[in-house]
Amino acid sequence: MSTTLPKPRQLQRITALAHLDAEELRIEIENEQATINASSGSAVLGRAELSALLDSLARLTERLLQTLDVPIGVTVDQAAERLDVTTPTIRKWLKDGLLRRIEGRKPVEVDPRSVVELQRVLSKVRDSFPARQWSRALAAYLHDRDLQSQAWVAAGRGEFERGEFVER
Amino acid sequence: MARRQLRLTPSADAATRELRGEPAADWNRLESELKAQGCRAGGYRLLGGDGGWSLYCCKHLHGLWRVISTFEPGIVWIVAVGEHDGPQFYKRLSDELGISGVGRGREQKPACCGDDGWPAIGTTRAGGARAEMSPVVPSQSP
């Protein structure tokens, strides 16, 4: 390991990457907690023990994120590398709101949580919609998101969830 | 084979009654097909907000009209009927994301039913949206 202290700029980059990993860990834990809460089956660990374990991990992660709670995001290059796309694509996704930028940071920096969230969506979409081109799978996802955000769909889903119906 | 019961949400019911011309003719045809074939007539399965398969299917009627449906054994739910401004969406996709013309032709894939009946696609957790009602049983063909 080098004994040379990183320069401030390098430290910022390291912090950004650590933040990215911490966000990923947090989302992973949130998902596991949701799975446990939704499951009625038995597991290797008792439900209470497993839940306590995850609570502990969640607290740890929260502390880590508080330590790293500085308005520093990942660079466009870092986001592109993590998501396996080009930097122009990252800029387009920022413009479209698929990714969030850190306000006031120049050059542009990307909110780590938005990177992890999008990474998970892309991964799942690629599994769910096995197209040769990832862009086709993403377009399908965006299309369906757009369709389901229409007011008439939201109204119908609300009625459906309340069990309101007319029979024919 | 017994025909399925058709349930429409009040807003979907109202929308179908206001259809005229070709969308109305398409709807009448689809209504019969859904009662006879269930999810096999439902169009394609929509992706959910997390990128996985959702509980809902989409069928295109004439023009921009879309029918959003879901299924239970013996029951077809018409959740929503309305117009989706697809051309505007694809233009935005092209202009802002640099993705041109992809995502069209969704009618062919993936099928609403899946190979093993309903829901039978990926990790779809049907029934979760309406805990107070009977959950959709996997691997059946409603």
Short mmCIF file of C-alpha atoms in Angstrom, two decimals:
data_model
loop_
_atom_site.label_atom_id
_atom_site.label_comp_id
_atom_site.label_asym_id
_atom_site.label_seq_id
_atom_site.Cartn_x
_atom_site.Cartn_y
_atom_site.Cartn_z
CA MET A 1 0.00 0.00 0.00
CA SER A 2 1.32 3.43 -0.87
CA THR A 3 2.26 5.67 2.02
CA THR A 4 1.63 8.78 -0.02
CA LEU A 5 -1.43 10.61 1.12
CA PRO A 6 -3.98 11.11 -1.62
CA LYS A 7 -4.41 14.61 -2.92
CA PRO A 8 -7.71 16.32 -2.09
CA ARG A 9 -9.11 15.59 -5.51
CA GLN A 10 -8.17 11.92 -5.22
CA LEU A 11 -9.75 11.82 -1.79
CA GLN A 12 -12.94 13.16 -3.25
CA ARG A 13 -12.98 10.40 -5.82
CA ILE A 14 -12.32 7.74 -3.19
CA THR A 15 -15.10 9.15 -1.07
CA ALA A 16 -17.45 9.10 -4.01
CA LEU A 17 -16.74 5.44 -4.68
CA ALA A 18 -17.16 4.56 -1.01
CA HIS A 19 -20.47 6.38 -1.06
CA LEU A 20 -21.52 4.39 -4.10
CA ASP A 21 -20.74 1.09 -2.38
CA ALA A 22 -22.50 2.15 0.80
CA GLU A 23 -25.62 3.07 -1.15
CA GLU A 24 -25.53 -0.32 -2.83
CA LEU A 25 -25.27 -2.02 0.54
CA ARG A 26 -28.15 0.02 1.89
CA ILE A 27 -30.43 -0.89 -1.00
CA GLU A 28 -29.47 -4.55 -0.67
CA ILE A 29 -30.40 -4.50 3.00
CA GLU A 30 -33.68 -2.69 2.34
CA ASN A 31 -34.60 -5.38 -0.17
CA GLU A 32 -33.71 -8.19 2.24
CA GLN A 33 -35.78 -6.54 4.95
CA ALA A 34 -38.74 -6.30 2.59
CA THR A 35 -38.35 -9.96 1.65
CA ILE A 36 -38.27 -11.02 5.29
CA ASN A 37 -41.29 -8.91 6.12
CA ALA A 38 -43.22 -10.38 3.21
CA SER A 39 -42.23 -13.98 3.90
CA SER A 40 -44.15 -16.27 6.21
CA GLY A 41 -41.87 -19.27 5.66
CA SER A 42 -39.09 -20.40 7.98
CA ALA A 43 -35.45 -19.69 7.23
CA VAL A 44 -32.13 -21.04 8.48
CA LEU A 45 -31.99 -18.18 10.93
CA GLY A 46 -35.10 -17.40 12.86
CA ARG A 47 -37.04 -14.50 11.46
CA ALA A 48 -36.41 -12.37 14.52
CA GLU A 49 -32.68 -13.10 14.53
CA LEU A 50 -32.31 -12.41 10.86
CA SER A 51 -34.28 -9.22 11.18
CA ALA A 52 -32.10 -8.11 14.09
CA LEU A 53 -29.01 -8.85 12.03
CA LEU A 54 -30.26 -6.77 9.17
CA ASP A 55 -31.25 -3.96 11.51
CA SER A 56 -27.70 -3.96 12.79
CA LEU A 57 -26.30 -3.87 9.27
CA ALA A 58 -28.69 -1.08 8.38
CA ARG A 59 -27.51 1.00 11.35
CA LEU A 60 -23.91 0.40 10.35
CA THR A 61 -24.59 1.45 6.80
CA GLU A 62 -26.45 4.52 7.96
CA ARG A 63 -23.45 5.54 10.07
CA LEU A 64 -21.19 5.00 7.09
CA LEU A 65 -23.42 7.16 4.94
CA GLN A 66 -23.55 9.88 7.58
CA THR A 67 -19.74 9.88 7.68
CA LEU A 68 -19.71 10.23 3.95
CA ASP A 69 -22.51 12.74 3.88
CA VAL A 70 -20.76 15.28 1.77
CA PRO A 71 -22.18 16.80 -1.37
CA ILE A 72 -19.90 14.81 -3.62
CA GLY A 73 -21.17 12.51 -6.30
CA VAL A 74 -19.48 10.20 -8.71
CA THR A 75 -18.10 11.64 -11.88
CA VAL A 76 -19.79 11.09 -15.19
CA ASP A 77 -16.88 8.77 -16.09
CA GLN A 78 -17.35 6.74 -12.91
CA ALA A 79 -21.08 6.46 -13.46
CA ALA A 80 -20.48 5.38 -17.06
CA GLU A 81 -18.03 2.72 -15.95
CA ARG A 82 -20.37 1.42 -13.25
CA LEU A 83 -23.35 1.25 -15.62
CA ASP A 84 -21.30 0.03 -18.57
CA VAL A 85 -22.41 2.79 -20.90
CA THR A 86 -20.73 5.78 -22.51
CA THR A 87 -20.38 9.20 -20.91
CA PRO A 88 -22.76 10.84 -23.45
CA THR A 89 -25.36 8.27 -22.38
CA ILE A 90 -24.88 9.28 -18.75
CA ARG A 91 -25.37 12.93 -19.70
CA LYS A 92 -28.55 12.05 -21.58
CA TRP A 93 -29.85 10.05 -18.63
CA LEU A 94 -29.13 13.00 -16.32
CA LYS A 95 -31.09 15.25 -18.66
CA ASP A 96 -33.98 12.79 -18.76
CA GLY A 97 -34.05 12.35 -15.00
CA LEU A 98 -33.03 8.70 -14.99
CA LEU A 99 -30.03 9.82 -12.97
CA ARG A 100 -29.82 12.73 -10.53
CA ARG A 101 -27.01 15.24 -10.45
CA ILE A 102 -25.52 16.75 -7.32
CA GLU A 103 -26.58 20.38 -7.29
CA GLY A 104 -23.84 22.96 -7.35
CA ARG A 105 -21.01 20.60 -8.31
CA LYS A 106 -18.91 21.44 -11.35
CA PRO A 107 -17.96 19.55 -13.37
CA VAL A 108 -21.16 17.52 -13.23
CA GLU A 109 -21.38 14.86 -10.52
CA VAL A 110 -23.98 12.12 -10.25
CA ASP A 111 -25.91 11.15 -7.10
CA PRO A 112 -24.56 7.70 -6.10
CA ARG A 113 -27.94 6.40 -4.99
CA SER A 114 -29.43 7.16 -8.39
CA VAL A 115 -26.57 5.24 -10.02
CA VAL A 116 -27.21 2.17 -7.86
CA GLU A 117 -30.95 2.37 -8.37
CA LEU A 118 -30.56 2.58 -12.13
CA GLN A 119 -27.97 -0.20 -12.08
CA ARG A 120 -30.51 -2.47 -10.39
CA VAL A 121 -33.24 -1.53 -12.84
CA LEU A 122 -30.96 -2.15 -15.81
CA SER A 123 -29.86 -5.48 -14.40
CA LYS A 124 -33.43 -6.60 -13.80
CA VAL A 125 -34.67 -5.31 -17.13
CA ARG A 126 -31.88 -7.19 -18.89
CA ASP A 127 -32.97 -10.37 -17.10
CA SER A 128 -36.67 -9.78 -17.67
CA PHE A 129 -36.44 -8.58 -21.22
CA PRO A 130 -33.58 -10.44 -22.85
CA ALA A 131 -33.00 -8.34 -25.92
CA ARG A 132 -29.73 -8.42 -27.82
CA GLN A 133 -29.37 -4.67 -27.37
CA TRP A 134 -29.59 -3.33 -23.83
CA SER A 135 -31.08 -0.15 -25.31
CA ARG A 136 -34.07 -2.14 -26.54
CA ALA A 137 -34.68 -3.52 -23.07
CA LEU A 138 -34.30 -0.06 -21.56
CA ALA A 139 -36.65 1.41 -24.13
CA ALA A 140 -39.22 -1.23 -23.21
CA TYR A 141 -38.83 -0.34 -19.55
CA LEU A 142 -39.16 3.39 -20.23
CA HIS A 143 -42.15 2.80 -22.48
CA ASP A 144 -43.93 0.78 -19.83
CA ARG A 145 -43.04 3.31 -17.13
CA ASP A 146 -44.41 6.10 -19.29
CA LEU A 147 -47.59 4.17 -20.06
CA GLN A 148 -48.21 3.26 -16.44
CA SER A 149 -47.68 6.85 -15.32
CA GLN A 150 -50.64 8.00 -17.44
CA ALA A 151 -53.45 9.39 -15.29
CA TRP A 152 -56.02 6.97 -16.71
CA VAL A 153 -53.84 3.97 -15.79
CA ALA A 154 -53.26 5.26 -12.27
CA ALA A 155 -57.01 5.83 -11.83
CA GLY A 156 -57.81 2.32 -13.02
CA ARG A 157 -55.16 0.73 -10.84
CA GLY A 158 -56.49 2.59 -7.82
CA GLU A 159 -59.98 1.24 -8.47
CA PHE A 160 -58.61 -2.24 -9.05
CA GLU A 161 -56.68 -2.19 -5.79
CA ARG A 162 -59.82 -1.12 -3.95
CA GLY A 163 -61.71 -3.98 -5.58
CA GLU A 164 -64.12 -1.70 -7.47
CA PHE A 165 -65.54 -3.28 -10.58
CA VAL A 166 -68.42 -3.57 -13.00
CA GLU A 167 -69.21 -7.03 -14.27
CA ARG A 168 -70.08 -7.90 -17.86
CA MET B 1 -64.19 -24.55 -21.99
CA ALA B 2 -66.07 -22.17 -19.67
CA ARG B 3 -65.93 -18.53 -20.61
CA ARG B 4 -64.23 -16.17 -18.20
CA GLN B 5 -65.95 -13.57 -16.12
CA LEU B 6 -65.09 -10.05 -17.24
CA ARG B 7 -64.63 -7.38 -14.56
CA LEU B 8 -63.92 -3.78 -15.47
CA THR B 9 -62.93 -1.00 -13.12
CA PRO B 10 -65.52 1.81 -13.25
CA SER B 11 -63.16 4.08 -15.18
CA ALA B 12 -62.32 1.35 -17.69
CA ASP B 13 -66.01 0.58 -18.08
CA ALA B 14 -66.74 4.25 -18.78
CA ALA B 15 -63.84 4.49 -21.25
CA THR B 16 -64.98 1.48 -23.26
CA ARG B 17 -68.52 2.88 -23.51
CA GLU B 18 -67.13 6.08 -25.02
CA LEU B 19 -65.12 4.32 -27.71
CA ARG B 20 -66.29 4.92 -31.28
CA GLY B 21 -65.30 3.65 -34.70
CA GLU B 22 -62.32 1.33 -35.08
CA PRO B 23 -61.19 1.41 -31.44
CA ALA B 24 -64.73 0.38 -30.45
CA ALA B 25 -64.71 -2.46 -32.98
CA ASP B 26 -61.31 -3.59 -31.71
CA TRP B 27 -62.58 -3.48 -28.13
CA ASN B 28 -65.66 -5.56 -28.96
CA ARG B 29 -63.45 -8.15 -30.61
CA LEU B 30 -60.99 -8.13 -27.70
CA GLU B 31 -63.78 -8.48 -25.15
CA SER B 32 -64.89 -11.72 -26.81
CA GLU B 33 -61.32 -12.98 -27.13
CA LEU B 34 -60.56 -12.28 -23.48
CA LYS B 35 -63.66 -14.13 -22.35
CA ALA B 36 -62.75 -17.09 -24.54
CA GLN B 37 -58.96 -17.14 -24.23
CA GLY B 38 -58.08 -15.28 -21.03
CA CYS B 39 -54.53 -14.00 -20.78
CA ARG B 40 -53.64 -15.47 -24.18
CA ALA B 41 -55.55 -12.53 -25.65
CA GLY B 42 -54.05 -10.00 -23.23
CA GLY B 43 -51.25 -8.68 -25.46
CA TYR B 44 -47.84 -8.31 -23.84
CA ARG B 45 -46.67 -8.23 -20.23
CA LEU B 46 -45.66 -4.84 -18.89
CA LEU B 47 -42.45 -4.28 -16.97
CA GLY B 48 -42.79 -2.97 -13.44
CA GLY B 49 -41.10 0.01 -11.83
CA ASP B 50 -38.22 -2.15 -10.60
CA GLY B 51 -37.55 -3.56 -14.06
CA GLY B 52 -39.15 -6.93 -13.30
CA TRP B 53 -42.42 -8.21 -14.70
CA SER B 54 -45.52 -6.48 -13.47
CA LEU B 55 -48.98 -7.81 -12.70
CA TYR B 56 -50.38 -6.11 -15.78
CA CYS B 57 -50.64 -6.75 -19.51
CA CYS B 58 -51.19 -4.29 -22.34
CA LYS B 59 -53.17 -4.79 -25.53
CA HIS B 60 -53.20 -2.26 -28.35
CA LEU B 61 -56.45 -1.22 -29.92
CA HIS B 62 -56.69 0.96 -33.01
CA GLY B 63 -54.55 4.09 -32.91
CA LEU B 64 -53.20 5.01 -29.51
CA TRP B 65 -55.82 3.20 -27.46
CA ARG B 66 -54.50 0.73 -24.90
CA VAL B 67 -56.16 -1.82 -22.64
CA ILE B 68 -54.43 -2.68 -19.36
CA SER B 69 -55.54 -6.00 -17.91
CA THR B 70 -54.72 -8.58 -15.29
CA PHE B 71 -56.05 -12.03 -14.55
CA GLU B 72 -57.21 -14.44 -11.92
CA PRO B 73 -58.36 -18.00 -12.53
CA GLY B 74 -61.64 -17.67 -14.39
CA ILE B 75 -61.61 -13.88 -14.19
CA VAL B 76 -60.36 -11.21 -16.58
CA TRP B 77 -59.80 -7.80 -15.03
CA ILE B 78 -59.84 -4.76 -17.31
CA VAL B 79 -57.95 -2.31 -15.15
CA ALA B 80 -57.67 0.69 -17.44
CA VAL B 81 -58.50 1.79 -20.97
CA GLY B 82 -57.11 4.96 -22.46
CA GLU B 83 -54.86 6.63 -25.02
CA HIS B 84 -51.09 6.54 -24.70
CA ASP B 85 -49.23 9.13 -26.69
CA GLY B 86 -46.74 6.64 -28.03
CA PRO B 87 -45.37 8.80 -30.88
CA GLN B 88 -44.52 11.59 -28.44
CA PHE B 89 -42.87 9.06 -26.14
CA TYR B 90 -40.74 7.62 -28.95
CA LYS B 91 -39.77 11.08 -30.14
CA ARG B 92 -38.64 11.96 -26.63
CA LEU B 93 -36.77 8.67 -26.41
CA SER B 94 -34.98 9.48 -29.62
CA ASP B 95 -34.30 13.14 -28.84
CA GLU B 96 -33.24 12.81 -25.25
CA LEU B 97 -31.91 9.30 -24.86
CA GLY B 98 -30.54 8.69 -28.31
CA ILE B 99 -32.58 5.51 -28.62
CA SER B 100 -34.39 5.53 -31.89
CA GLY B 101 -37.41 3.51 -32.76
CA VAL B 102 -36.71 0.62 -30.45
CA GLY B 103 -39.35 -0.85 -28.22
CA ARG B 104 -41.89 -0.93 -31.01
CA GLY B 105 -43.52 -4.20 -31.96
CA ARG B 106 -44.00 -5.11 -28.29
CA GLU B 107 -47.19 -6.91 -29.17
CA GLN B 108 -45.14 -9.99 -29.96
CA LYS B 109 -43.02 -10.19 -26.84
CA PRO B 110 -43.21 -11.20 -24.16
CA ALA B 111 -46.66 -12.74 -24.17
CA CYS B 112 -49.03 -11.79 -21.39
CA CYS B 113 -49.47 -15.40 -20.25
CA GLY B 114 -46.05 -16.91 -20.41
CA ASP B 115 -45.48 -20.55 -21.30
CA ASP B 116 -46.93 -21.96 -18.13
CA GLY B 117 -50.06 -19.87 -17.84
CA TRP B 118 -50.61 -16.92 -15.57
CA PRO B 119 -48.48 -15.27 -14.23
CA ALA B 120 -45.53 -17.54 -15.10
CA ILE B 121 -43.11 -14.82 -16.07
CA GLY B 122 -39.97 -14.19 -14.12
CA THR B 123 -40.58 -13.10 -10.57
CA THR B 124 -44.03 -11.64 -10.99
CA ARG B 125 -45.76 -11.59 -7.65
CA ALA B 126 -49.34 -11.40 -8.76
CA GLY B 127 -51.99 -10.74 -6.19
CA GLY B 128 -49.83 -8.48 -4.07
CA ALA B 129 -51.61 -5.40 -5.26
CA ARG B 130 -54.90 -6.50 -3.75
CA ALA B 131 -54.18 -8.34 -0.55
CA GLU B 132 -57.85 -8.35 0.37
CA MET B 133 -58.73 -10.42 -2.68
CA SER B 134 -57.80 -13.92 -3.71
CA PRO B 135 -54.21 -14.02 -4.94
CA VAL B 136 -53.55 -15.02 -8.49
CA VAL B 137 -52.46 -18.65 -8.50
CA PRO B 138 -49.34 -19.25 -10.59
CA SER B 139 -49.25 -21.76 -13.42
CA GLN B 140 -52.90 -21.64 -14.27
CA SER B 141 -54.47 -20.47 -17.48
CA PRO B 142 -57.31 -18.12 -16.61
#
